[in-house]
Short mmCIF file of C-alpha atoms and ligand atoms in Angstrom, two decimals:
data_model
loop_
_atom_site.label_atom_id
_atom_site.label_comp_id
_atom_site.label_asym_id
_atom_site.label_seq_id
_atom_site.Cartn_x
_atom_site.Cartn_y
_atom_site.Cartn_z
CA MET A 1 58.86 147.37 118.70
CA SER A 2 59.85 145.04 115.83
CA GLU A 3 57.06 143.40 113.85
CA ALA A 4 57.06 140.38 111.57
CA ARG A 5 54.41 138.10 110.15
CA TYR A 6 54.43 134.42 109.23
CA ASP A 7 51.70 132.38 107.58
CA VAL A 8 52.05 129.82 110.36
CA VAL A 9 53.46 130.59 113.78
CA ILE A 10 54.18 127.57 115.96
CA VAL A 11 54.58 128.31 119.66
CA GLY A 12 56.77 125.66 121.29
CA GLY A 13 59.79 123.98 119.74
CA GLY A 14 59.29 120.54 121.26
CA HIS A 15 58.06 117.32 119.70
CA ALA A 16 54.68 118.57 118.55
CA GLY A 17 55.91 121.94 117.27
CA ALA A 18 58.75 120.37 115.30
CA ALA A 19 56.48 117.66 113.93
CA ALA A 20 53.95 120.27 112.80
CA ALA A 21 56.57 122.18 110.80
CA ILE A 22 57.85 118.93 109.28
CA ALA A 23 54.31 117.81 108.39
CA LEU A 24 53.43 121.18 106.84
CA ARG A 25 56.37 120.95 104.46
CA GLN A 26 55.50 117.31 103.73
CA GLU A 27 52.01 118.52 102.83
CA LYS A 28 53.71 120.95 100.40
CA PHE A 29 52.71 123.99 102.40
CA GLY A 30 54.61 126.80 100.68
CA GLY A 31 53.93 129.66 103.12
CA SER A 32 56.27 131.04 105.75
CA ILE A 33 56.66 129.14 109.03
CA ALA A 34 58.24 130.25 112.30
CA ILE A 35 58.76 128.26 115.47
CA ILE A 36 58.96 130.35 118.63
CA GLY A 37 60.51 128.21 121.36
CA ALA A 38 61.33 129.09 124.95
CA GLU A 39 64.27 126.71 125.14
CA PRO A 40 67.53 127.76 123.49
CA GLU A 41 68.04 124.44 121.66
CA LEU A 42 66.70 123.22 118.35
CA PRO A 43 63.87 120.71 118.82
CA TYR A 44 65.09 117.53 120.48
CA GLU A 45 63.58 114.26 121.66
CA ARG A 46 62.49 114.32 125.26
CA PRO A 47 62.17 110.55 125.99
CA PRO A 48 65.97 110.00 126.13
CA LEU A 49 66.22 112.63 128.89
CA SER A 50 65.22 110.01 131.47
CA LYS A 51 66.88 107.15 129.58
CA GLU A 52 69.95 107.20 127.30
CA TYR A 53 70.83 110.88 127.75
CA LEU A 54 70.62 110.68 131.53
CA ALA A 55 72.57 107.43 131.52
CA GLY A 56 75.28 108.99 129.33
CA ASP A 57 74.62 106.59 126.45
CA LYS A 58 73.55 109.24 123.90
CA SER A 59 74.96 112.69 123.20
CA PHE A 60 72.73 115.72 122.76
CA GLU A 61 73.44 115.84 119.01
CA ARG A 62 72.02 112.34 118.69
CA ILE A 63 68.71 113.34 120.21
CA LEU A 64 68.02 116.32 117.96
CA ILE A 65 64.76 115.73 116.07
CA ARG A 66 66.40 117.02 112.87
CA PRO A 67 69.90 118.40 112.18
CA VAL A 68 70.40 122.17 111.88
CA ALA A 69 70.58 122.04 108.08
CA PHE A 70 67.10 120.50 107.85
CA TRP A 71 65.38 123.59 109.23
CA GLU A 72 67.31 125.88 106.91
CA GLU A 73 66.55 123.72 103.88
CA ARG A 74 62.83 123.62 104.76
CA ASP A 75 62.84 127.36 105.36
CA VAL A 76 61.55 127.15 108.92
CA THR A 77 62.51 130.25 110.93
CA MET A 78 63.63 129.40 114.46
CA LEU A 79 63.09 132.04 117.12
CA LEU A 80 64.63 130.21 120.06
CA GLY A 81 65.13 131.27 123.65
CA THR A 82 61.95 133.28 123.13
CA ARG A 83 58.70 132.90 125.03
CA VAL A 84 55.26 133.98 123.86
CA GLU A 85 53.59 135.89 126.64
CA THR A 86 50.43 137.24 125.05
CA VAL A 87 48.12 136.20 122.25
CA ASP A 88 45.81 138.73 120.61
CA ALA A 89 43.29 136.52 118.87
CA ALA A 90 41.48 139.44 117.22
CA ALA A 91 44.62 141.06 115.79
CA LEU A 92 46.18 137.64 114.98
CA THR A 93 49.42 138.54 116.76
CA VAL A 94 51.56 137.22 119.57
CA LEU A 95 53.84 139.21 121.82
CA THR A 96 57.11 137.68 123.02
CA ASP A 97 59.09 138.22 126.21
CA ASP A 98 61.73 140.14 124.25
CA GLY A 99 59.15 142.57 122.88
CA GLN A 100 58.56 141.18 119.39
CA MET A 101 55.04 141.51 118.03
CA ILE A 102 54.58 138.69 115.51
CA GLY A 103 51.59 138.30 113.23
CA TYR A 104 50.20 134.95 112.13
CA GLY A 105 47.88 133.49 109.54
CA ALA A 106 47.44 130.37 111.67
CA LEU A 107 48.77 129.79 115.16
CA ILE A 108 49.73 126.33 116.43
CA TRP A 109 50.02 126.19 120.21
CA ALA A 110 52.43 123.37 121.09
CA THR A 111 53.81 124.37 124.46
CA GLY A 112 53.72 121.10 126.41
CA GLY A 113 53.82 121.65 130.14
CA GLU A 114 55.93 122.62 133.12
CA PRO A 115 56.87 120.01 135.72
CA ARG A 116 54.53 120.06 138.67
CA ARG A 117 56.44 121.23 141.75
CA LEU A 118 56.19 120.09 145.34
CA THR A 119 54.15 122.55 147.36
CA CYS A 120 55.54 121.60 150.79
CA ASP A 121 58.17 123.41 152.87
CA GLY A 122 61.65 123.20 151.39
CA ASN A 123 60.43 123.02 147.78
CA HIS A 124 62.81 125.85 146.80
CA LEU A 125 66.05 124.26 148.07
CA ASP A 126 69.07 123.63 145.85
CA GLY A 127 69.43 120.01 144.86
CA LEU A 128 65.77 119.59 143.85
CA HIS A 129 65.42 118.59 140.22
CA SER A 130 62.87 117.82 137.54
CA VAL A 131 63.46 115.94 134.31
CA ARG A 132 61.73 117.84 131.55
CA THR A 133 64.37 119.73 129.57
CA ARG A 134 67.93 119.26 128.48
CA ALA A 135 68.92 122.02 130.90
CA ASP A 136 67.22 120.13 133.77
CA VAL A 137 69.20 116.99 133.04
CA ASP A 138 72.51 118.82 132.51
CA ARG A 139 72.05 120.49 135.89
CA LEU A 140 71.30 117.14 137.49
CA LEU A 141 74.29 115.44 135.81
CA ALA A 142 76.61 118.23 136.97
CA GLU A 143 75.68 117.50 140.59
CA LEU A 144 75.92 113.72 140.33
CA PRO A 145 79.61 113.35 141.21
CA ASP A 146 78.89 114.84 144.65
CA THR A 147 75.74 112.79 145.13
CA ARG A 148 75.35 109.48 146.88
CA ASP A 149 71.77 109.35 148.13
CA VAL A 150 68.97 110.24 145.73
CA VAL A 151 65.29 110.44 146.65
CA ILE A 152 62.90 110.30 143.74
CA VAL A 153 59.39 111.56 144.41
CA GLY A 154 56.83 109.98 142.10
CA GLY A 155 56.49 106.43 140.82
CA GLY A 156 55.40 107.25 137.28
CA TYR A 157 57.41 106.46 134.16
CA ILE A 158 59.84 109.34 134.55
CA GLY A 159 60.60 108.57 138.19
CA LEU A 160 61.08 104.88 137.46
CA GLU A 161 63.28 105.51 134.43
CA ALA A 162 65.41 107.96 136.40
CA ALA A 163 65.75 105.36 139.19
CA ALA A 164 66.96 102.78 136.66
CA ALA A 165 69.49 105.20 135.14
CA LEU A 166 70.85 106.35 138.51
CA THR A 167 71.34 102.88 139.94
CA LYS A 168 73.56 102.28 136.93
CA PHE A 169 75.80 105.04 138.31
CA GLY A 170 75.89 103.22 141.64
CA LYS A 171 73.74 105.80 143.45
CA SER A 172 71.62 104.79 146.40
CA VAL A 173 68.06 105.46 145.25
CA THR A 174 64.85 105.67 147.27
CA LEU A 175 61.62 106.06 145.34
CA VAL A 176 58.66 107.56 147.17
CA GLU A 177 55.17 107.00 145.78
CA ALA A 178 52.08 108.45 147.47
CA LEU A 179 49.69 105.81 146.11
CA ASP A 180 49.79 102.14 147.02
CA ARG A 181 51.53 101.10 143.80
CA VAL A 182 53.76 102.58 141.11
CA LEU A 183 52.27 103.45 137.69
CA ALA A 184 48.83 103.49 139.34
CA ARG A 185 47.44 106.10 136.95
CA VAL A 186 48.48 104.33 133.76
CA ALA A 187 48.65 100.58 134.30
CA GLY A 188 47.04 97.64 136.04
CA GLU A 189 48.31 96.08 139.24
CA PRO A 190 50.24 93.16 137.67
CA LEU A 191 52.45 95.62 135.80
CA SER A 192 52.93 97.81 138.88
CA ARG A 193 53.94 94.87 141.05
CA PHE A 194 56.34 93.59 138.40
CA TYR A 195 58.16 96.93 138.15
CA GLU A 196 58.27 97.39 141.92
CA ALA A 197 59.95 93.97 142.23
CA GLU A 198 62.41 94.76 139.42
CA HIS A 199 63.45 98.03 141.01
CA ARG A 200 63.86 96.40 144.41
CA ALA A 201 65.95 93.65 142.82
CA HIS A 202 68.21 96.40 141.44
CA GLY A 203 68.64 97.89 144.90
CA VAL A 204 66.06 100.69 144.76
CA ARG A 205 64.17 101.23 148.00
CA VAL A 206 60.56 101.55 146.86
CA LEU A 207 58.23 103.18 149.41
CA LEU A 208 54.52 102.97 148.63
CA GLY A 209 51.67 104.91 150.22
CA ALA A 210 54.34 107.36 151.38
CA ALA A 211 53.48 111.06 151.37
CA VAL A 212 56.14 113.76 151.46
CA HIS A 213 55.73 116.07 154.45
CA CYS A 214 58.59 118.46 153.62
CA VAL A 215 62.04 118.75 152.14
CA GLU A 216 64.72 119.49 154.73
CA GLY A 217 67.98 121.37 154.36
CA ASP A 218 69.60 124.73 154.84
CA LYS A 219 70.36 126.16 151.42
CA ARG A 220 70.71 122.75 149.88
CA VAL A 221 68.51 119.72 150.37
CA SER A 222 69.64 117.27 153.05
CA GLY A 223 66.61 115.02 153.33
CA VAL A 224 62.97 114.30 152.68
CA ARG A 225 60.66 114.02 155.66
CA LEU A 226 57.71 111.69 155.10
CA ALA A 227 54.27 112.14 156.64
CA SER A 228 55.07 109.02 158.71
CA GLY A 229 57.88 111.00 160.38
CA GLU A 230 60.68 109.03 158.70
CA LEU A 231 63.56 111.15 157.40
CA LEU A 232 65.18 109.97 154.17
CA HIS A 233 68.70 111.30 153.76
CA ALA A 234 69.13 112.92 150.35
CA ASP A 235 71.95 114.68 148.53
CA MET A 236 69.58 115.15 145.62
CA VAL A 237 65.80 114.99 145.14
CA ILE A 238 64.18 114.33 141.78
CA VAL A 239 60.53 115.26 141.51
CA GLY A 240 58.50 113.43 138.86
CA ILE A 241 54.88 114.12 139.74
CA GLY A 242 53.48 115.15 136.38
CA ILE A 243 53.11 118.37 134.45
CA VAL A 244 50.92 121.43 134.38
CA PRO A 245 50.08 122.35 130.77
CA SER A 246 51.50 125.70 129.61
CA ILE A 247 48.33 127.34 128.44
CA ALA A 248 48.02 130.63 130.35
CA PRO A 249 48.47 133.01 127.37
CA LEU A 250 45.85 131.15 125.33
CA ALA A 251 43.43 130.99 128.24
CA LYS A 252 43.86 134.72 128.75
CA ALA A 253 43.14 135.27 125.06
CA GLY A 254 39.79 133.56 125.59
CA ALA A 255 40.40 129.97 124.47
CA LYS A 256 38.28 127.39 126.22
CA THR A 257 40.44 125.45 128.64
CA GLY A 258 39.96 122.65 131.12
CA SER A 259 42.65 120.10 131.85
CA GLY A 260 44.39 121.63 128.80
CA VAL A 261 43.44 123.77 125.80
CA GLU A 262 40.26 122.24 124.48
CA VAL A 263 40.40 121.21 120.84
CA ASP A 264 38.02 119.52 118.42
CA GLY A 265 38.82 116.50 116.24
CA GLY A 266 40.79 118.75 113.88
CA CYS A 267 42.85 120.16 116.81
CA ARG A 268 41.12 123.55 116.56
CA THR A 269 40.76 125.60 119.72
CA THR A 270 37.74 127.82 120.24
CA LEU A 271 39.76 130.80 118.92
CA PRO A 272 39.73 131.44 115.16
CA GLN A 273 42.87 130.24 113.32
CA VAL A 274 44.33 128.85 116.54
CA TYR A 275 45.16 125.16 116.90
CA ALA A 276 46.65 123.26 119.84
CA ILE A 277 48.56 119.98 119.80
CA GLY A 278 50.67 117.72 121.96
CA ASP A 279 50.79 117.50 125.74
CA CYS A 280 48.78 120.72 126.24
CA ALA A 281 45.80 119.76 124.04
CA ALA A 282 42.68 118.32 125.68
CA HIS A 283 40.73 116.32 123.11
CA ALA A 284 37.93 113.76 122.99
CA ASN A 285 39.73 110.47 122.44
CA ARG A 286 37.86 107.47 121.10
CA PHE A 287 40.28 105.11 122.83
CA ALA A 288 39.28 106.70 126.15
CA ASP A 289 35.62 105.95 125.45
CA GLY A 290 35.22 109.48 124.07
CA ALA A 291 36.40 111.19 127.26
CA THR A 292 38.27 114.49 126.98
CA ILE A 293 41.86 113.83 127.93
CA ARG A 294 45.40 115.03 127.38
CA LEU A 295 47.95 112.50 126.22
CA GLU A 296 51.61 112.97 127.03
CA SER A 297 53.34 110.93 124.37
CA VAL A 298 55.41 111.23 121.23
CA GLN A 299 52.68 109.40 119.31
CA ASN A 300 50.10 112.00 120.27
CA ALA A 301 52.44 114.91 119.47
CA ASN A 302 53.28 113.51 116.02
CA ASP A 303 49.78 112.42 115.06
CA GLN A 304 48.12 115.66 116.15
CA ALA A 305 50.82 117.56 114.24
CA SER A 306 49.82 115.70 111.05
CA VAL A 307 46.15 116.48 111.64
CA VAL A 308 46.88 120.20 112.00
CA ALA A 309 49.13 120.30 108.95
CA ARG A 310 46.41 118.69 106.89
CA ALA A 311 43.77 121.07 108.23
CA ILE A 312 45.95 124.07 107.36
CA VAL A 313 46.47 122.93 103.75
CA GLY A 314 42.75 122.21 103.46
CA ARG A 315 42.92 118.40 103.64
CA GLU A 316 40.65 117.69 106.55
CA ALA A 317 41.63 114.93 108.92
CA ALA A 318 40.27 113.87 112.27
CA TYR A 319 42.47 112.77 115.12
CA GLU A 320 41.71 109.11 115.67
CA ALA A 321 45.14 107.54 116.03
CA VAL A 322 45.58 104.62 118.40
CA PRO A 323 47.70 105.70 121.39
CA TRP A 324 51.04 103.99 121.91
CA PHE A 325 53.90 104.55 124.30
CA TRP A 326 57.10 102.94 125.50
CA SER A 327 59.34 102.94 128.54
CA ASN A 328 62.86 101.52 128.98
CA GLN A 329 64.04 100.49 132.42
CA TYR A 330 67.11 98.29 132.93
CA ASP A 331 66.92 95.65 130.18
CA LEU A 332 63.11 95.85 130.09
CA LYS A 333 61.31 97.34 127.13
CA LEU A 334 57.70 98.14 127.85
CA GLN A 335 55.47 98.88 124.86
CA THR A 336 51.91 99.99 125.35
CA VAL A 337 49.11 100.25 122.84
CA GLY A 338 45.67 101.65 123.64
CA LEU A 339 44.57 103.25 126.92
CA SER A 340 43.89 101.01 129.88
CA SER A 341 42.02 103.55 132.03
CA GLY A 342 38.52 102.32 132.77
CA PHE A 343 39.37 98.63 132.27
CA ASP A 344 37.23 96.09 134.10
CA GLN A 345 39.38 93.01 133.46
CA ALA A 346 43.14 92.52 133.14
CA VAL A 347 44.61 89.30 131.80
CA VAL A 348 48.26 88.36 132.25
CA ARG A 349 49.64 86.58 129.20
CA GLY A 350 52.92 84.80 129.89
CA ASN A 351 54.89 84.61 133.07
CA PRO A 352 56.26 87.82 134.65
CA GLU A 353 58.99 85.73 136.30
CA GLU A 354 60.39 85.04 132.84
CA ARG A 355 60.56 88.84 132.31
CA SER A 356 58.61 88.59 129.06
CA PHE A 357 54.84 88.92 129.34
CA SER A 358 51.87 91.13 128.54
CA VAL A 359 48.95 92.53 130.43
CA ILE A 360 45.83 92.77 128.27
CA TYR A 361 43.06 95.09 129.42
CA LEU A 362 39.37 94.71 128.57
CA ARG A 363 36.30 96.85 129.09
CA LYS A 364 32.91 95.18 128.73
CA GLY A 365 34.59 92.21 127.10
CA ARG A 366 36.49 94.21 124.48
CA VAL A 367 40.27 94.55 124.31
CA ILE A 368 41.20 98.19 125.00
CA ALA A 369 44.93 98.13 125.72
CA ILE A 370 48.04 95.99 125.99
CA ASP A 371 51.18 96.52 128.07
CA ALA A 372 53.88 94.29 126.60
CA VAL A 373 57.11 93.79 128.56
CA ASN A 374 59.91 92.36 126.42
CA ALA A 375 57.10 90.95 124.26
CA VAL A 376 57.31 92.75 120.92
CA ARG A 377 55.19 90.18 119.14
CA ASP A 378 52.23 90.71 121.48
CA TYR A 379 52.58 94.46 121.07
CA VAL A 380 52.65 94.31 117.27
CA GLN A 381 49.97 91.66 116.87
CA GLY A 382 47.74 92.96 119.63
CA ARG A 383 47.40 96.36 118.00
CA ALA A 384 44.65 95.06 115.70
CA LEU A 385 42.66 93.83 118.71
CA VAL A 386 42.86 97.28 120.33
CA LEU A 387 42.04 99.12 117.12
CA ALA A 388 38.93 97.06 116.53
CA GLY A 389 38.02 96.74 120.22
CA THR A 390 37.78 93.00 119.61
CA ARG A 391 35.84 90.69 121.92
CA VAL A 392 38.08 87.75 122.82
CA PRO A 393 37.51 85.22 125.60
CA ILE A 394 40.05 85.85 128.35
CA GLU A 395 41.19 82.20 128.32
CA ALA A 396 42.27 82.64 124.71
CA LEU A 397 44.14 85.88 125.51
CA ALA A 398 45.93 84.21 128.39
CA ASP A 399 47.03 81.25 126.24
CA LYS A 400 50.52 82.15 125.09
CA THR A 401 50.56 79.32 122.57
CA ARG A 402 47.91 81.18 120.55
CA PRO A 403 49.41 84.18 118.72
CA LEU A 404 47.34 87.35 119.10
CA LYS A 405 47.19 87.73 115.34
CA GLU A 406 45.38 84.40 115.15
CA LEU A 407 42.82 85.68 117.67
CA ALA A 408 42.32 88.89 115.70
CA ALA A 409 41.82 86.92 112.47
CA ALA A 410 39.39 84.50 114.13
CA GLU A 411 37.29 87.38 115.39
CA LEU A 412 37.29 89.05 111.99
CA ALA A 413 36.16 85.81 110.32
CA ALA A 414 33.39 85.43 112.89
CA THR A 415 32.02 88.88 112.12
CA GLN A 416 32.18 88.65 108.30
CA PRO A 417 28.95 87.66 106.50
CA ALA A 418 29.19 84.11 105.10
P1 LIG B 1 57.25 119.53 124.65
O1 LIG B 1 58.10 118.51 123.94
O2 LIG B 1 57.39 119.66 126.12
O3 LIG B 1 57.59 120.94 123.98
C1 LIG B 1 56.99 122.14 124.39
C2 LIG B 1 57.96 123.26 124.17
O4 LIG B 1 57.25 124.49 124.24
C3 LIG B 1 59.05 123.33 125.22
O5 LIG B 1 60.30 123.48 124.61
C4 LIG B 1 58.69 124.58 126.02
O6 LIG B 1 59.81 125.24 126.55
C5 LIG B 1 58.04 125.42 124.96
N1 LIG B 1 57.15 126.48 125.48
C6 LIG B 1 56.29 126.41 126.53
N2 LIG B 1 55.64 127.57 126.68
C7 LIG B 1 56.09 128.40 125.72
C8 LIG B 1 55.79 129.74 125.35
N3 LIG B 1 54.88 130.45 126.01
N4 LIG B 1 56.47 130.29 124.32
C9 LIG B 1 57.40 129.58 123.64
N5 LIG B 1 57.71 128.30 123.93
C10 LIG B 1 57.06 127.71 124.95
N6 LIG B 1 56.71 109.91 125.46
C11 LIG B 1 56.71 108.70 124.88
O7 LIG B 1 55.87 108.47 124.00
N7 LIG B 1 57.59 107.73 125.25
C12 LIG B 1 58.53 107.94 126.21
O8 LIG B 1 59.30 107.05 126.54
C13 LIG B 1 58.58 109.22 126.83
N8 LIG B 1 59.52 109.51 127.76
C14 LIG B 1 59.60 110.77 128.28
C15 LIG B 1 60.62 111.08 129.17
C16 LIG B 1 60.72 112.36 129.68
C17 LIG B 1 61.84 112.69 130.62
C18 LIG B 1 59.79 113.37 129.31
C19 LIG B 1 59.90 114.76 129.88
C20 LIG B 1 58.77 113.07 128.43
C21 LIG B 1 58.67 111.77 127.91
N9 LIG B 1 57.67 111.44 127.00
C22 LIG B 1 57.64 110.20 126.42
C23 LIG B 1 56.62 112.41 126.65
C24 LIG B 1 56.95 113.18 125.39
O9 LIG B 1 58.29 113.61 125.39
C25 LIG B 1 56.01 114.36 125.31
O10 LIG B 1 54.70 113.84 125.20
C26 LIG B 1 56.31 115.24 124.12
O11 LIG B 1 57.56 115.85 124.27
C27 LIG B 1 55.21 116.30 123.97
O12 LIG B 1 55.54 117.20 122.98
P2 LIG B 1 55.03 118.71 123.07
O13 LIG B 1 55.61 119.39 121.88
O14 LIG B 1 53.60 118.73 123.32
O15 LIG B 1 55.73 119.30 124.38
#
């Protein structure tokens, strides 16, 4: 059995893993770094997989997080196409699927998650796809020429973005959502209704409150049977119903886990010298009222990576970054700042019919999040309101003639001592 040791071993070559290596070198960390990644590719951006890469507007080279030369220059060893199967937290080693035992000084667990699969009959048929990796999307694209009818299961961001990209190819798309509105987990009703109408206007059949009973077909999928009995013809089915964090080896090693690997404000797990970041890390987030949550976003991956890099070089930092996110569908750019879960009031600012508006969320009178659709100014200026949890009367928020930066400044002035 071969054996090597690195001062920092990063498991997972996705957004968070790549960002951690980049941040360590930015922090002038001079020790050895290895990234062990299950996928064969160098780290690449995942958001374009359901947007420009799926639509054929960006090549794979253009979505690499850094070019090949960068990793060589920064002396980051890439062990790709390699999966960590076991962690020995006492011996400070990991064991890979190809039999390498690798020692670490610090271990950064950045493994993201696996797409959640359908559990019903027919879930194994050919023609069922997820959109998580480059390989997933290449497989899907290879089948597109022979595909006319696509059923997308799941009305979250990935399902909606895939619907937008596939209608561009002239495919007939039906989107099936089990809840009574799309984006129900992440946004308020005005935003959901706006996106449902947009997709319908682009020819997508949007079915709400529709549960999948089974997937039908012989070897290959031929349709999706709903609980209502309706059969939707399908040449292809795309499943976008969330992810299951990839944390089994760490859990087995004794790390405390819940909805993900539990970490403290410095992204430390309960195992010595082991950190976790990105989609798999469950952390107490001040923008979620202190609740322990996982965030699945590039912002979270990057900001947690910086926190870990600082912790490793001995410059303590706590993870307190304001969450932000984006989604592109058709010619609509959604930008989100803050977390709307737990809101008790939602104010629409502007007119959705003009396709440029924002939804501002409040909890106990304080601004907690903004969803801005084709409204960059609200997104940029509203950030300060979310950061400070500003109290603003809802009439003022709804008044589009009053810039959000003016409201933030007015509040600040009101709270300053005279
Ligand atoms: P990942 O990027 O998933 O990387 C984890 C890596 O670890 C993977 O390569 C995996 O194969 C590897 N791995 C897993 N287990 C092991 C193991 N045992 N050993 C070795 N390697 C392992 N976020 C936004 O902010 N905006 C967007 O518009 C947006 N759009 C998205 C669209 C799509 C289609 C997807 C899939 C995600 C999107 N996201 C978006 C979310 C964002 O991409 C993720 O939050 C981000 O990639 C998380 O980074 P990560 O490093 O935690 O996980």
